[in-house]
CSV table of C-alpha atoms and ligand atoms in Angstrom, one decimal:
chain,number,residue,atom,x,y,z
A,1,MET,CA,131.6,100.4,17.0
A,2,ARG,CA,132.4,98.4,13.9
A,3,ILE,CA,129.5,97.0,11.7
A,4,ILE,CA,130.4,94.6,9.4
A,5,VAL,CA,127.5,93.4,6.7
A,6,LEU,CA,127.8,89.9,6.4
A,7,GLY,CA,125.0,89.5,3.9
A,8,ALA,CA,123.6,92.6,2.0
A,9,ALA,CA,120.8,90.6,-0.1
A,10,ALA,CA,116.9,90.1,0.9
A,11,GLY,CA,116.0,86.7,0.9
A,12,GLY,CA,116.9,84.5,-1.9
A,13,GLY,CA,120.3,86.1,-2.3
A,14,LEU,CA,121.6,87.0,-5.5
A,15,PRO,CA,121.7,85.1,-7.3
A,16,GLN,CA,118.5,83.2,-6.5
A,17,TRP,CA,118.6,79.4,-7.1
A,18,ASN,CA,115.4,79.8,-9.3
A,19,CYS,CA,115.8,83.4,-10.8
A,20,GLY,CA,117.1,83.8,-14.3
A,21,CYS,CA,116.8,87.6,-14.1
A,22,VAL,CA,118.8,90.0,-15.5
A,23,ASN,CA,120.4,90.6,-12.0
A,24,CYS,CA,120.7,86.9,-11.0
A,25,ASP,CA,122.3,85.9,-14.8
A,26,ALA,CA,124.7,88.5,-13.9
A,27,ALA,CA,126.0,87.4,-10.7
A,28,ARG,CA,126.4,83.9,-12.0
A,29,ALA,CA,128.8,85.1,-14.7
A,30,GLY,CA,130.4,87.3,-12.3
A,31,ARG,CA,129.7,90.7,-14.1
A,32,ILE,CA,128.3,92.0,-10.6
A,33,PRO,CA,128.8,90.9,-6.9
A,34,ALA,CA,126.9,88.0,-5.7
A,35,LEU,CA,125.3,88.6,-2.1
A,36,THR,CA,124.3,86.5,0.9
A,37,GLN,CA,121.4,86.8,2.7
A,38,SER,CA,120.5,89.6,5.0
A,39,SER,CA,122.6,90.1,8.1
A,40,VAL,CA,125.2,92.2,10.1
A,41,ALA,CA,127.8,91.9,12.6
A,42,VAL,CA,128.3,94.4,15.2
A,43,SER,CA,131.2,95.2,18.1
A,44,ALA,CA,132.1,98.1,20.3
A,45,ASN,CA,135.6,96.4,21.1
A,46,GLY,CA,136.5,94.5,18.0
A,47,LEU,CA,137.0,91.5,20.3
A,48,ASP,CA,133.0,90.3,21.0
A,49,TRP,CA,130.3,90.4,18.5
A,50,ALA,CA,126.8,90.0,17.9
A,51,VAL,CA,125.0,89.2,15.1
A,52,LEU,CA,122.1,90.8,13.7
A,53,ASN,CA,119.9,88.6,12.1
A,54,ALA,CA,120.7,84.8,11.2
A,55,SER,CA,120.5,84.3,7.4
A,56,PRO,CA,120.6,81.1,5.8
A,57,ASP,CA,123.9,82.0,4.6
A,58,ILE,CA,125.7,82.3,8.1
A,59,ARG,CA,128.1,79.4,7.7
A,60,VAL,CA,129.8,80.8,4.7
A,61,GLN,CA,129.4,84.6,5.8
A,62,LEU,CA,130.9,83.7,9.5
A,63,ALA,CA,133.6,81.6,7.4
A,64,ALA,CA,134.6,84.7,5.3
A,65,THR,CA,134.8,87.2,8.3
A,66,PRO,CA,138.1,87.0,10.0
A,67,ALA,CA,136.6,88.9,13.0
A,68,LEU,CA,134.1,86.2,13.7
A,69,HIS,CA,136.4,83.1,13.4
A,70,PRO,CA,137.1,80.9,16.7
A,71,THR,CA,139.8,82.2,19.0
A,72,GLY,CA,140.1,78.4,20.2
A,73,PRO,CA,139.0,75.1,19.8
A,74,ARG,CA,135.5,75.4,21.0
A,75,GLN,CA,135.9,79.2,21.4
A,76,MET,CA,133.7,82.1,19.3
A,77,PRO,CA,134.0,85.9,19.7
A,78,LEU,CA,130.5,85.5,19.0
A,79,ARG,CA,128.3,86.7,22.1
A,80,SER,CA,124.7,87.3,21.0
A,81,VAL,CA,122.1,87.1,17.8
A,82,LEU,CA,119.1,88.8,17.7
A,83,VAL,CA,116.5,88.6,15.1
A,84,THR,CA,114.3,91.7,13.7
A,85,ASN,CA,111.6,89.9,12.6
A,86,GLY,CA,110.7,86.1,12.2
A,87,ASP,CA,111.1,86.1,8.2
A,88,ILE,CA,113.2,82.7,7.1
A,89,ASP,CA,115.6,84.9,5.8
A,90,HIS,CA,116.8,86.4,9.5
A,91,VAL,CA,115.9,82.9,11.4
A,92,ALA,CA,116.7,80.2,9.4
A,93,GLY,CA,120.7,80.2,10.2
A,94,LEU,CA,119.7,79.6,13.6
A,95,LEU,CA,119.9,76.0,12.5
A,96,THR,CA,123.6,76.4,11.6
A,97,LEU,CA,124.4,77.8,14.8
A,98,ARG,CA,123.5,74.4,16.9
A,99,GLU,CA,126.9,72.8,17.4
A,100,SER,CA,126.5,73.4,21.2
A,101,GLN,CA,128.3,76.8,21.2
A,102,PRO,CA,126.5,79.2,23.8
A,103,PHE,CA,125.6,82.2,22.8
A,104,ASP,CA,122.4,84.6,23.9
A,105,LEU,CA,119.4,84.7,21.5
A,106,PHE,CA,117.5,88.0,21.9
A,107,ALA,CA,114.0,88.8,20.1
A,108,THR,CA,110.9,90.3,21.2
A,109,PRO,CA,108.2,88.1,22.9
A,110,THR,CA,106.1,87.8,19.8
A,111,ILE,CA,109.5,86.6,17.4
A,112,HIS,CA,110.2,84.1,20.5
A,113,GLN,CA,106.8,82.5,20.2
A,114,VAL,CA,107.3,82.3,16.9
A,115,LEU,CA,110.6,80.1,17.4
A,116,ALA,CA,109.5,78.4,20.2
A,117,GLU,CA,106.9,77.1,17.6
A,118,ASN,CA,109.2,75.4,15.4
A,119,PRO,CA,110.6,71.9,17.2
A,120,MET,CA,113.4,72.0,14.8
A,121,LEU,CA,114.8,74.9,16.8
A,122,GLY,CA,114.8,73.1,19.7
A,123,ALA,CA,118.4,71.4,18.4
A,124,LEU,CA,119.8,75.4,20.1
A,125,ARG,CA,120.4,73.3,23.3
A,126,PRO,CA,118.6,75.8,26.3
A,127,ASP,CA,121.4,75.1,28.5
A,128,LEU,CA,123.7,76.9,26.2
A,129,VAL,CA,121.6,79.3,24.0
A,130,ALA,CA,119.6,81.3,26.2
A,131,ARG,CA,116.8,82.7,24.6
A,132,ARG,CA,116.5,86.1,25.9
A,133,THR,CA,113.0,88.3,25.7
A,134,ILE,CA,113.1,92.2,25.2
A,135,ALA,CA,110.5,94.3,25.6
A,136,LEU,CA,110.2,96.9,22.9
A,137,ASP,CA,112.2,100.0,24.1
A,138,GLN,CA,114.0,98.1,26.7
A,139,THR,CA,117.8,98.4,26.2
A,140,VAL,CA,119.9,94.9,26.8
A,141,THR,CA,123.8,94.8,26.4
A,142,LEU,CA,124.6,92.6,23.4
A,143,ALA,CA,128.0,92.2,23.8
A,144,PRO,CA,130.3,94.0,26.4
A,145,GLY,CA,130.0,98.0,25.3
A,146,LEU,CA,127.3,97.5,23.2
A,147,GLU,CA,123.9,98.1,23.8
A,148,ALA,CA,120.7,98.0,21.9
A,149,THR,CA,117.2,98.7,22.0
A,150,LEU,CA,114.3,97.5,19.8
A,151,PHE,CA,111.7,99.6,18.6
A,152,ALA,CA,108.5,98.7,16.5
A,153,VAL,CA,108.6,99.5,12.9
A,154,PRO,CA,105.7,99.1,10.0
A,155,GLY,CA,105.8,95.2,8.9
A,156,LYS,CA,103.7,92.6,8.7
A,157,VAL,CA,104.0,88.8,10.0
A,158,PRO,CA,106.2,86.6,8.6
A,159,LEU,CA,105.1,85.0,4.7
A,160,TYR,CA,104.3,81.5,6.3
A,161,GLN,CA,102.1,83.1,9.3
A,162,GLU,CA,100.2,85.0,6.7
A,163,GLY,CA,96.4,84.4,6.7
A,164,GLU,CA,93.7,85.7,4.2
A,165,VAL,CA,94.0,89.2,5.0
A,166,VAL,CA,97.7,90.5,5.5
A,167,GLU,CA,97.8,93.6,7.4
A,168,THR,CA,101.0,95.1,6.2
A,169,GLY,CA,101.4,98.4,8.3
A,170,LEU,CA,101.7,96.6,11.8
A,171,VAL,CA,103.7,98.5,14.3
A,172,GLY,CA,104.3,95.7,17.2
A,173,GLU,CA,106.9,93.0,18.0
A,174,THR,CA,106.5,91.6,14.5
A,175,THR,CA,109.0,93.5,12.8
A,176,VAL,CA,111.4,95.6,14.7
A,177,GLY,CA,114.3,98.0,13.9
A,178,VAL,CA,117.6,98.0,16.5
A,179,GLU,CA,119.1,101.1,18.1
A,180,LEU,CA,123.0,100.3,18.6
A,181,ARG,CA,124.8,102.1,20.9
A,182,ALA,CA,128.6,102.1,21.7
A,183,ASN,CA,131.2,104.3,22.9
A,184,GLY,CA,128.8,107.4,22.1
A,185,ARG,CA,127.8,106.2,18.8
A,186,ARG,CA,124.5,105.6,17.9
A,187,ALA,CA,123.7,103.1,14.8
A,188,LEU,CA,120.2,102.2,13.4
A,189,TYR,CA,119.7,98.7,11.7
A,190,ILE,CA,116.2,98.6,10.2
A,191,PRO,CA,116.4,95.7,7.4
A,192,GLY,CA,112.5,95.5,7.1
A,193,CYS,CA,110.2,98.9,7.0
A,194,ALA,CA,106.7,99.2,4.9
A,195,ASP,CA,106.4,103.0,6.0
A,196,MET,CA,108.3,105.8,7.0
A,197,PRO,CA,105.5,107.9,9.8
A,198,ASP,CA,107.0,110.8,11.3
A,199,TRP,CA,107.9,109.3,14.8
A,200,LEU,CA,110.0,107.1,13.0
A,201,SER,CA,112.4,109.6,11.0
A,202,ALA,CA,112.5,111.2,14.3
A,203,ARG,CA,114.0,108.5,15.8
A,204,ILE,CA,116.5,108.0,12.7
A,205,GLU,CA,117.2,111.8,12.8
A,206,GLY,CA,120.7,112.5,13.7
A,207,ALA,CA,122.0,109.2,13.8
A,208,HIS,CA,125.8,108.2,13.0
A,209,ALA,CA,124.9,105.5,10.7
A,210,LEU,CA,121.5,104.4,9.2
A,211,PHE,CA,121.1,100.7,7.4
A,212,PHE,CA,117.9,100.6,5.9
A,213,ASP,CA,115.4,98.4,4.1
A,214,GLY,CA,116.3,98.4,0.3
A,215,THR,CA,114.7,95.4,-0.8
A,216,LEU,CA,113.1,97.1,-4.0
A,217,TRP,CA,114.1,100.2,-5.9
A,218,ASP,CA,110.6,101.0,-6.8
A,219,ASN,CA,107.0,99.3,-5.6
A,220,ASP,CA,106.2,97.1,-8.9
A,221,GLU,CA,109.7,96.4,-9.8
A,222,MET,CA,108.7,92.5,-9.4
A,223,ILE,CA,105.4,92.7,-11.3
A,224,ARG,CA,107.1,94.7,-14.0
A,225,MET,CA,110.1,91.9,-14.1
A,226,GLY,CA,107.7,89.2,-14.2
A,227,LEU,CA,109.3,87.8,-10.9
A,228,GLY,CA,106.1,88.0,-8.9
A,229,THR,CA,102.8,89.4,-8.2
A,230,LYS,CA,103.4,91.5,-5.2
A,231,THR,CA,104.5,95.0,-4.6
A,232,GLY,CA,106.8,96.1,-2.4
A,233,HIS,CA,104.4,97.2,0.2
A,234,ARG,CA,102.3,94.3,-0.1
A,235,MET,CA,105.7,92.5,1.0
A,236,GLY,CA,106.4,95.2,4.1
A,237,HIS,CA,108.9,96.6,2.1
A,238,MET,CA,108.9,100.4,1.2
A,239,PRO,CA,111.1,101.0,-2.0
A,240,VAL,CA,114.2,102.9,-2.1
A,241,THR,CA,112.2,105.4,-4.3
A,242,GLN,CA,110.2,106.4,-1.5
A,243,THR,CA,112.6,105.9,1.4
A,244,MET,CA,115.3,108.5,-0.7
A,245,GLY,CA,112.4,111.1,-0.5
A,246,ALA,CA,111.3,110.3,2.8
A,247,LEU,CA,114.6,110.8,4.7
A,248,ALA,CA,116.1,113.7,2.4
A,249,PRO,CA,115.7,116.3,4.7
A,250,LEU,CA,117.1,114.2,7.8
A,251,THR,CA,121.1,115.0,9.4
A,252,ILE,CA,122.6,111.4,9.4
A,253,GLY,CA,126.2,110.5,9.4
A,254,GLN,CA,126.0,107.5,6.9
A,255,ARG,CA,123.0,106.0,5.2
A,256,VAL,CA,123.3,102.2,4.0
A,257,PHE,CA,121.0,100.4,1.9
A,258,VAL,CA,121.0,96.6,3.1
A,259,HIS,CA,118.5,93.9,2.3
A,260,MET,CA,118.3,94.4,-1.4
A,261,ASN,CA,116.4,91.7,-3.6
A,262,ASN,CA,117.8,90.5,-6.6
A,263,SER,CA,115.2,92.3,-8.7
A,264,ASN,CA,116.7,95.9,-7.4
A,265,PRO,CA,118.7,97.9,-9.8
A,266,LEU,CA,120.7,98.5,-6.3
A,267,THR,CA,122.3,95.4,-7.0
A,268,ASP,CA,124.7,96.1,-10.2
A,269,PRO,CA,126.8,99.0,-9.2
A,270,ALA,CA,127.2,100.4,-12.7
A,271,SER,CA,123.4,101.0,-13.0
A,272,PRO,CA,122.0,104.4,-13.4
A,273,GLN,CA,119.9,103.8,-10.1
A,274,THR,CA,123.1,103.1,-8.4
A,275,ALA,CA,124.2,106.5,-9.6
A,276,GLU,CA,121.2,108.2,-8.4
A,277,ALA,CA,121.5,106.5,-4.9
A,278,ILE,CA,125.1,107.4,-4.4
A,279,ALA,CA,124.0,110.9,-5.7
A,280,GLN,CA,121.3,111.5,-2.7
A,281,GLY,CA,124.1,110.5,-0.4
A,282,TRP,CA,123.6,106.6,0.2
A,283,ARG,CA,125.6,103.6,-0.2
A,284,ILE,CA,124.5,100.3,-1.1
A,285,ALA,CA,125.9,97.5,0.9
A,286,ARG,CA,127.9,94.5,-0.3
A,287,ASP,CA,128.8,91.4,1.7
A,288,GLY,CA,132.0,92.2,3.7
A,289,MET,CA,131.3,96.1,3.9
A,290,GLU,CA,132.7,97.5,7.2
A,291,ILE,CA,131.8,100.6,8.6
A,292,SER,CA,133.5,102.0,11.8
A,293,LEU,CA,132.2,104.6,13.8
B,301,LIG,C1,111.1,89.4,3.3
B,301,LIG,O1,111.8,90.2,3.7
B,301,LIG,O2,110.0,89.9,2.4
B,301,LIG,C2,110.6,88.1,3.5
B,301,LIG,O3,112.3,87.5,3.9
B,301,LIG,C3,110.6,87.3,2.4
B,301,LIG,C4,110.7,86.2,2.5
B,301,LIG,O4,110.4,85.3,3.7
B,301,LIG,O5,110.9,84.9,1.7
B,302,LIG,MN1,113.7,89.6,4.5
B,303,LIG,ZN1,116.9,87.2,-10.1
């Protein structure tokens, strides 16, 4: 199984257009690597690919990834797109994929419902883009030899659907993780997760690779940096400091943080926090990072 990180940043990317925080400034100045928004590509055979989450940056991500380049006048190695929630950083890229290219679009019924409510996504021609519903814990084939099973993880509804009261530990079809299987290998992709209950760590145990929510280093960082008023938990993201502790006892082949917010010191390869995460056995995703299992 090959997994390529197309985009390692959370919504907004790095730099974020309206942010002058220390990391965004450093990325603009070229002192740290810029990161596009959250997505990975996966293949069992290196020829047929699935993209997990369609980032607003997908156009440049595809251009930067030779494995996903067209193989003929209107032929693509892209077989399917799967989205793990309805967040804008995970679905807005679907609009970019509207140029009459066939692929399967996988999501839970709840996420498909959100997509169906958006008339602009009608630009994905229904005769070419099959909207395929996956029930939780059902296994589907994303591309030849590549199977995926979705499972609920604690999360919340997309920002644009939030009402007065927001439940941040929803476990259902709104936020899911993906279990990928190919050639006897098992990888988990969980770019958004609000908490780590025992049943989730039991599912992670023994994976050959884990790509996990690295949005924030600590729960209060956006407030402390003057970038916002929300904690990580309020945004549906458990902080890295909590995750590293919770997963420390597990046996995992490779553990990789993805979906880093621009406030996160893990975006700076030279930060003490990056050194600490590496010391605890984690890798920090960067755009273009590839893992072969
Ligand atoms: C998130 O991961 O919390 C969302 O992508 C935020 C957003 O929609 O901007
Ligand atoms: Mn996000
Ligand atoms: Zn910033």
